[in-house]
Tab-separated table of C-alpha atoms in Angstrom:
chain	number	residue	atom	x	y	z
A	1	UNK	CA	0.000	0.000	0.000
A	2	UNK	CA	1.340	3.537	-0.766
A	3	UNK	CA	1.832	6.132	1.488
A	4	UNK	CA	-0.969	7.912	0.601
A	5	UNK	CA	-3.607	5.522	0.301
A	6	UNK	CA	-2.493	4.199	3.771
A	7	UNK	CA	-2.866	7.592	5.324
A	8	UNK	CA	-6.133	7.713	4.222
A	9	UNK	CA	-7.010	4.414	5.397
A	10	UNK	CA	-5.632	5.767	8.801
A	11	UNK	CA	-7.640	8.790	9.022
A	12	UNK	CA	-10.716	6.691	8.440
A	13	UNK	CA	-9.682	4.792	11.456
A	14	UNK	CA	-8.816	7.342	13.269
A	15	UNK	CA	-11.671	10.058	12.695
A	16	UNK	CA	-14.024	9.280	15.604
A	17	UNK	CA	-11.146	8.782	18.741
A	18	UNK	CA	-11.998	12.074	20.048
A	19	UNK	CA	-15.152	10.302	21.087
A	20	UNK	CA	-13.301	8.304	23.905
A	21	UNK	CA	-12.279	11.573	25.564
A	22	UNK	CA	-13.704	15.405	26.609
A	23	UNK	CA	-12.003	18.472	27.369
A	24	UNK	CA	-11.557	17.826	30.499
A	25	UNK	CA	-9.714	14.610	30.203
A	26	UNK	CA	-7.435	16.216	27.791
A	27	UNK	CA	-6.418	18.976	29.802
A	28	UNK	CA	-7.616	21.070	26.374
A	29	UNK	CA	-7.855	25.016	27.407
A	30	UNK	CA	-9.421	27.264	26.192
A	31	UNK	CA	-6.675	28.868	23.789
A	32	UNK	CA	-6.467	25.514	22.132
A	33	UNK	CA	-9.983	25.429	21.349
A	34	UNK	CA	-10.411	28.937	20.330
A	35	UNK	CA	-7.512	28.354	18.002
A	36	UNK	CA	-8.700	25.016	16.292
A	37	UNK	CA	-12.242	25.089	16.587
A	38	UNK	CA	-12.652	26.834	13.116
A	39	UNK	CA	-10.782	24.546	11.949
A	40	UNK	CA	-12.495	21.267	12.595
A	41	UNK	CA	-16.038	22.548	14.042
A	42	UNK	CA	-19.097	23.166	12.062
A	43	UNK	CA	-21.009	26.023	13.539
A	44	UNK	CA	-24.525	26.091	13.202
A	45	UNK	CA	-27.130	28.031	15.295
A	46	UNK	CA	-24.479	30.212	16.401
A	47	UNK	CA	-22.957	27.151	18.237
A	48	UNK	CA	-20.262	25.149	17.466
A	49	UNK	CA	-21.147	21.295	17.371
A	50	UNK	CA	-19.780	17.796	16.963
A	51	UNK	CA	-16.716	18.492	19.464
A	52	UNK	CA	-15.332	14.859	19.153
A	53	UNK	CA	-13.694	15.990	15.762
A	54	UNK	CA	-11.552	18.194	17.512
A	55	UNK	CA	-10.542	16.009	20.497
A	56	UNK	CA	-9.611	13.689	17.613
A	57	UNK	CA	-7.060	16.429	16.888
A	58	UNK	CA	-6.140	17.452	19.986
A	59	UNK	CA	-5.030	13.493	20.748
A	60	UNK	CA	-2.787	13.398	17.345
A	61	UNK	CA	-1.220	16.099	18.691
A	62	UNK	CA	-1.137	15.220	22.330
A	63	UNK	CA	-0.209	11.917	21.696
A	64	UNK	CA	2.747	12.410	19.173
A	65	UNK	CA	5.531	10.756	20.815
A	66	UNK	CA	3.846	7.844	21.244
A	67	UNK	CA	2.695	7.769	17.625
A	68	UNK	CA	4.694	7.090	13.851
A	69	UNK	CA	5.989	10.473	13.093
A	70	UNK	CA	4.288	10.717	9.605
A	71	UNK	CA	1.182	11.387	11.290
A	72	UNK	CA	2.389	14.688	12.665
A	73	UNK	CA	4.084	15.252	9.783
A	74	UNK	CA	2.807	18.521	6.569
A	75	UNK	CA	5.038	15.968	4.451
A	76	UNK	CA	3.408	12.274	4.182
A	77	UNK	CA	2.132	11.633	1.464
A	78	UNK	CA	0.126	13.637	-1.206
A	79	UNK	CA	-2.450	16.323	-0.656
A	80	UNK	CA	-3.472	17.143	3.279
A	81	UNK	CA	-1.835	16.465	6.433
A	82	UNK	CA	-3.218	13.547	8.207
A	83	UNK	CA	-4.399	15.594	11.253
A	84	UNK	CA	-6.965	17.120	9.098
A	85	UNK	CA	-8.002	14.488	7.308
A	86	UNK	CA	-8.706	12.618	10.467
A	87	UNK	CA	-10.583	15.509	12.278
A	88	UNK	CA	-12.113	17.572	9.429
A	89	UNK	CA	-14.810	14.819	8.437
A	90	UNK	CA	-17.693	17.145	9.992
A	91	UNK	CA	-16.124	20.607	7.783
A	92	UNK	CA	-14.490	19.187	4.924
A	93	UNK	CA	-13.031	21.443	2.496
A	94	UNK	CA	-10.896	19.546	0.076
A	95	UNK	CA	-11.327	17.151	-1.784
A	96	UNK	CA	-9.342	14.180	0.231
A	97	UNK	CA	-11.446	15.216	3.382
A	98	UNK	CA	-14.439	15.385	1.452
A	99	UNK	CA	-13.186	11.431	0.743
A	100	UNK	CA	-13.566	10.605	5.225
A	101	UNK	CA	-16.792	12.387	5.328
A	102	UNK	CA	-18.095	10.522	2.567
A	103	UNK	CA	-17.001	6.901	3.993
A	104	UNK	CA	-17.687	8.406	8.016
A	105	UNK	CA	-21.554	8.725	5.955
A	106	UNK	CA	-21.565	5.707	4.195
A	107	UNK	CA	-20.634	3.875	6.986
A	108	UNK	CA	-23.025	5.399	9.134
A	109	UNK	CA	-25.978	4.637	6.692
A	110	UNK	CA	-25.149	1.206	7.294
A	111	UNK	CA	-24.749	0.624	10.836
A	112	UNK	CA	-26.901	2.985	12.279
A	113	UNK	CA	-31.055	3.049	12.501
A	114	UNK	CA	-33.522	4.118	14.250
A	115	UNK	CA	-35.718	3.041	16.873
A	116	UNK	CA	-39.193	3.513	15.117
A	117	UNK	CA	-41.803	3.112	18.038
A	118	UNK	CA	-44.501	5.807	18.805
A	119	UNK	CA	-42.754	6.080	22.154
A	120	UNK	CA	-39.188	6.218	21.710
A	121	UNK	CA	-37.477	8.721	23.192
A	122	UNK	CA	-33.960	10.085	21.700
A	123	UNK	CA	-30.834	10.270	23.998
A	124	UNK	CA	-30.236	13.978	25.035
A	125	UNK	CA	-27.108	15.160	23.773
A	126	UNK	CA	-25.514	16.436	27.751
A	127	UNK	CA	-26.545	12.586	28.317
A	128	UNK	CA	-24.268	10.799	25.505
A	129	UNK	CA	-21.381	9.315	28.009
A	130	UNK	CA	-24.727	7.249	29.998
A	131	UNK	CA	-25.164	5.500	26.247
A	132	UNK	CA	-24.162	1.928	26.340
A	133	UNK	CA	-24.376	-0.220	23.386
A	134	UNK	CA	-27.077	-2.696	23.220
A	135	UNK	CA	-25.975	-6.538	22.392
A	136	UNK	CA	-27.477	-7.832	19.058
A	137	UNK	CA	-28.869	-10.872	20.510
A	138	UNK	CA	-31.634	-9.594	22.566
A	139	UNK	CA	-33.177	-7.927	19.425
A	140	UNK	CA	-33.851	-11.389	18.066
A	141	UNK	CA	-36.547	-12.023	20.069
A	142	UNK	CA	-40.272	-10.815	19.421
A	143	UNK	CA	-42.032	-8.740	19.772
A	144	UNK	CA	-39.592	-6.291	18.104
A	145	UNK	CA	-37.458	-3.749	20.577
A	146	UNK	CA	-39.092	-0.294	19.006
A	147	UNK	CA	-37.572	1.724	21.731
A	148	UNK	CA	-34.056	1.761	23.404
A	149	UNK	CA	-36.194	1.021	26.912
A	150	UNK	CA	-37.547	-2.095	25.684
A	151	UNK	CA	-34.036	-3.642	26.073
A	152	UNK	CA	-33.317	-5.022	29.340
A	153	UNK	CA	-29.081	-5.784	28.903
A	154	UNK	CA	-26.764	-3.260	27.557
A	155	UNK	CA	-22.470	-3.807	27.612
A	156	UNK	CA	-20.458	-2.492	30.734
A	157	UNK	CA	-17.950	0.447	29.320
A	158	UNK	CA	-14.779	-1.461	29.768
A	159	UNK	CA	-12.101	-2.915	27.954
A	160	UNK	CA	-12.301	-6.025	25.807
A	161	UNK	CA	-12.062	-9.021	28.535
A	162	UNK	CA	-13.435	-12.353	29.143
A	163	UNK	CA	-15.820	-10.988	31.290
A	164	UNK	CA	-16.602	-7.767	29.435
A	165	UNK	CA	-17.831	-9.560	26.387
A	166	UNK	CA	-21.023	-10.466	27.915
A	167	UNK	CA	-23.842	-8.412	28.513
A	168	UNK	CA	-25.380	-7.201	31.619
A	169	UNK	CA	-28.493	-6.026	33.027
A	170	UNK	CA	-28.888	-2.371	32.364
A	171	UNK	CA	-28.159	0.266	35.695
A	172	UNK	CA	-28.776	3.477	36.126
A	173	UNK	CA	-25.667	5.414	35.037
A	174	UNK	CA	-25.294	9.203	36.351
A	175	UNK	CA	-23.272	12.138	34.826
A	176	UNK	CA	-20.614	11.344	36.732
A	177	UNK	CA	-20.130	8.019	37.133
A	178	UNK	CA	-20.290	8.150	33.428
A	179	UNK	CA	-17.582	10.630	32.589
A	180	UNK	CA	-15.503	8.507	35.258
A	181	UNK	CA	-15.923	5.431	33.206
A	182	UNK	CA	-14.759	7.151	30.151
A	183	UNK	CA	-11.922	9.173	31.453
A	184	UNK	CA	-10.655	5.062	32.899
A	185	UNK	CA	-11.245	4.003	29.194
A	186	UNK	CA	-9.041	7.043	27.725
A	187	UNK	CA	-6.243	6.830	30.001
A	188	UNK	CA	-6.310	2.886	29.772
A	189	UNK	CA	-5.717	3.304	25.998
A	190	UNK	CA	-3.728	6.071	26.135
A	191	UNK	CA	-1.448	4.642	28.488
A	192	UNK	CA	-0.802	1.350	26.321
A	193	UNK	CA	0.119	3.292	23.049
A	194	UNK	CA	3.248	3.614	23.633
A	195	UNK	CA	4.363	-0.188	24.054
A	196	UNK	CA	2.849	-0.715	20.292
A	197	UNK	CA	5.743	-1.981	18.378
A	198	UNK	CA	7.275	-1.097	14.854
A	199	UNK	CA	6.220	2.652	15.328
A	200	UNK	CA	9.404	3.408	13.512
A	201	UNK	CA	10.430	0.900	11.522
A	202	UNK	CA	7.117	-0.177	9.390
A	203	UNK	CA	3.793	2.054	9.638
A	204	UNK	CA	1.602	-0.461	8.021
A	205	UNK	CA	2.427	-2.936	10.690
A	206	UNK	CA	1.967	-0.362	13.168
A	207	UNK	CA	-1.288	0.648	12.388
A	208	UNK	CA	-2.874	-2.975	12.876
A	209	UNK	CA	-1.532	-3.167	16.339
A	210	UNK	CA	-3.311	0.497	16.566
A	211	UNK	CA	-6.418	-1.597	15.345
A	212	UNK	CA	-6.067	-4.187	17.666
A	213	UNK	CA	-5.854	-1.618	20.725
A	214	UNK	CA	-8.933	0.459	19.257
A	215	UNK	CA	-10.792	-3.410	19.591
A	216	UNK	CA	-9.682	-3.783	22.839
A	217	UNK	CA	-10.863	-0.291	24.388
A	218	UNK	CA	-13.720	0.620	21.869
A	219	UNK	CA	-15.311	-2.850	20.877
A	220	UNK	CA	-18.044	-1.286	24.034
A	221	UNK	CA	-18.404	2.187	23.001
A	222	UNK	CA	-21.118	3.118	20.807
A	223	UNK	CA	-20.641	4.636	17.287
A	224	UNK	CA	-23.728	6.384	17.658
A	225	UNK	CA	-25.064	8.089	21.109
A	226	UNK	CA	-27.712	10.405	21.126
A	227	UNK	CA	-30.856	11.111	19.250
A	228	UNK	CA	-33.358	7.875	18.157
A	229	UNK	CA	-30.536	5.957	16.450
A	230	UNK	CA	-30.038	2.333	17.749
A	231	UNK	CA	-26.902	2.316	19.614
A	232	UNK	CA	-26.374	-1.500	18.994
A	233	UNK	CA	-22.696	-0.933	16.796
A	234	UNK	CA	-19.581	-0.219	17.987
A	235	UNK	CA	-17.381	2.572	17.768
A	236	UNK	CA	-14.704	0.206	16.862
A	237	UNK	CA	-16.821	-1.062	13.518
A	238	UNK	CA	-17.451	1.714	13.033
A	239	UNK	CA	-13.938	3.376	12.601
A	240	UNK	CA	-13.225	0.021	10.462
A	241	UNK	CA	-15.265	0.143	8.344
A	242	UNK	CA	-14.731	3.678	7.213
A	243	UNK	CA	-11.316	3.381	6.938
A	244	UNK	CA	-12.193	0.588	4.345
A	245	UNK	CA	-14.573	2.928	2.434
A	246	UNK	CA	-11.778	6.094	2.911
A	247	UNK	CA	-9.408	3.914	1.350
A	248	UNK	CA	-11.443	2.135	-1.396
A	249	UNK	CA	-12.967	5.549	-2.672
A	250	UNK	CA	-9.578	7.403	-2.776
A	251	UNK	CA	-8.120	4.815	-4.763
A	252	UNK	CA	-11.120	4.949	-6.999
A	253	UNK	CA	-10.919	8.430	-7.679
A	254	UNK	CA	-7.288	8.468	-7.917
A	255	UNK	CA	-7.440	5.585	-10.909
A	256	UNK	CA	-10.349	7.676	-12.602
A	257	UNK	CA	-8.818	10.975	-11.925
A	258	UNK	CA	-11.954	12.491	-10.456
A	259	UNK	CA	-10.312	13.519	-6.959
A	260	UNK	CA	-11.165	17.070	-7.430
């Protein structure tokens, strides 16, 4: 794989991390924001929105020494630097970033629906971090789970174990407790990152041990959560699978000379 199709296959990958963390777990102030939120924030309503895009940044950046070089790097590759193609998928404006949004939409329109019952009640957004992702299994039985109450198990938000793959009656979950179990989760992952191997000698190899991490501390977050969607894939799938579609569309336009 070439450089460049590999960073784009990265970015894919990469585009949703920001939604294991928060400000404060990042330590991000408020110069850092103010500087990059035009960047990487649409702003709609006279608010900016969809924050995880630049927490995605903000953990490139943070994170550098523990990462391949390239990926801080104006200079791998063709066309943009990898930061933004990871963390401009929500305000594209080129044509390689138009190339994540596209697969971070495709992707989306096939992992994510919506609970259709006359009382189903979206996820506020301030409640997000109490979304757990419903197992698969349970929606096999009838009569059909129309609402996200109807299910009675949901996965603990913890790290790929023996114990962790199994679901477990849903609990309450406050604010707190919530953000807690995240900010474990971040600094779990973020503390193993640096024992990946081959960081410097062969980036390819590198970034399916990245993979394999991203299994270990996403396979329970959910892709989606808040709003009516059915929170029932993982944020882990989901940052697969649109890396495959990132990859397979550049290389299509690339061949047919359409990336413009």
């Amino acid at each position: 794989m070439d450089a460049t199709t590999l960073k784009m296959a990265m970015a894919g990958l990469f585009h949703d991390i920001g939604k294991i963390a928060d400000r404060d777990t990042m330590g991000i102030g408020e110069k850092y924001f103010d500087d990059n939120a035009n960047i990487y924030l649409p702003f709609r309503d006279g608010n900016f929105s969809h924050y995880h895009a630049l927490y995605t940044a903000a953990f490139v950046e943070q994170m550098s020494e523990s990462l391949p070089p390239e990926l801080n790097s104006g200079t791998w590759g063709e066309g943009d630097s990898f930061i933004n193609l990871a963390a401009c998928h929500h305000k594209p404006e080129t044509p390689m970033q138009q190339v994540i949004t596209v697969a971070d939409w495709l992707s989306s329109g096939m992992d994510r629906d919506e609970f259709e019952g006359e009382f189903a009640r979206g996820i506020a957004f301030q409640d997000y971090k109490k979304t757990r992702l419903l197992p698969l299994f349970e929606q096999l039985r009838l009569p059909e789970k129309d609402t996200a109450e109807k299910f009675g198990y949901a996965y603990p938000l913890a790290p790929l174990s023996p114990e962790a793959i199994f679901p477990l009656m849903k609990e309450y979950v406050g604010k707190e407790e919530a953000k807690e179990q995240y900010r474990k989760l971040y600094d779990g992952f973020t503390k193993e990152l640096p024992g990946l191997l081959h960081k410097s000698e062969n980036l390819a190899l590198w970034s399916e041990h990245f993979e394999s991490l991203m299994m270990v501390y996403m396979s329970s977050v959910p892709a989606a959560r808040a709003g009516k969607v059915v929170h029932d894939v993982s944020l882990y799938d989901h940052s697969r699978l649109t890396s495959a579609f990132a990859s397979a569309i550049f290389l299509y336009h690339r061949e047919k000379e359409t990336l413009n």
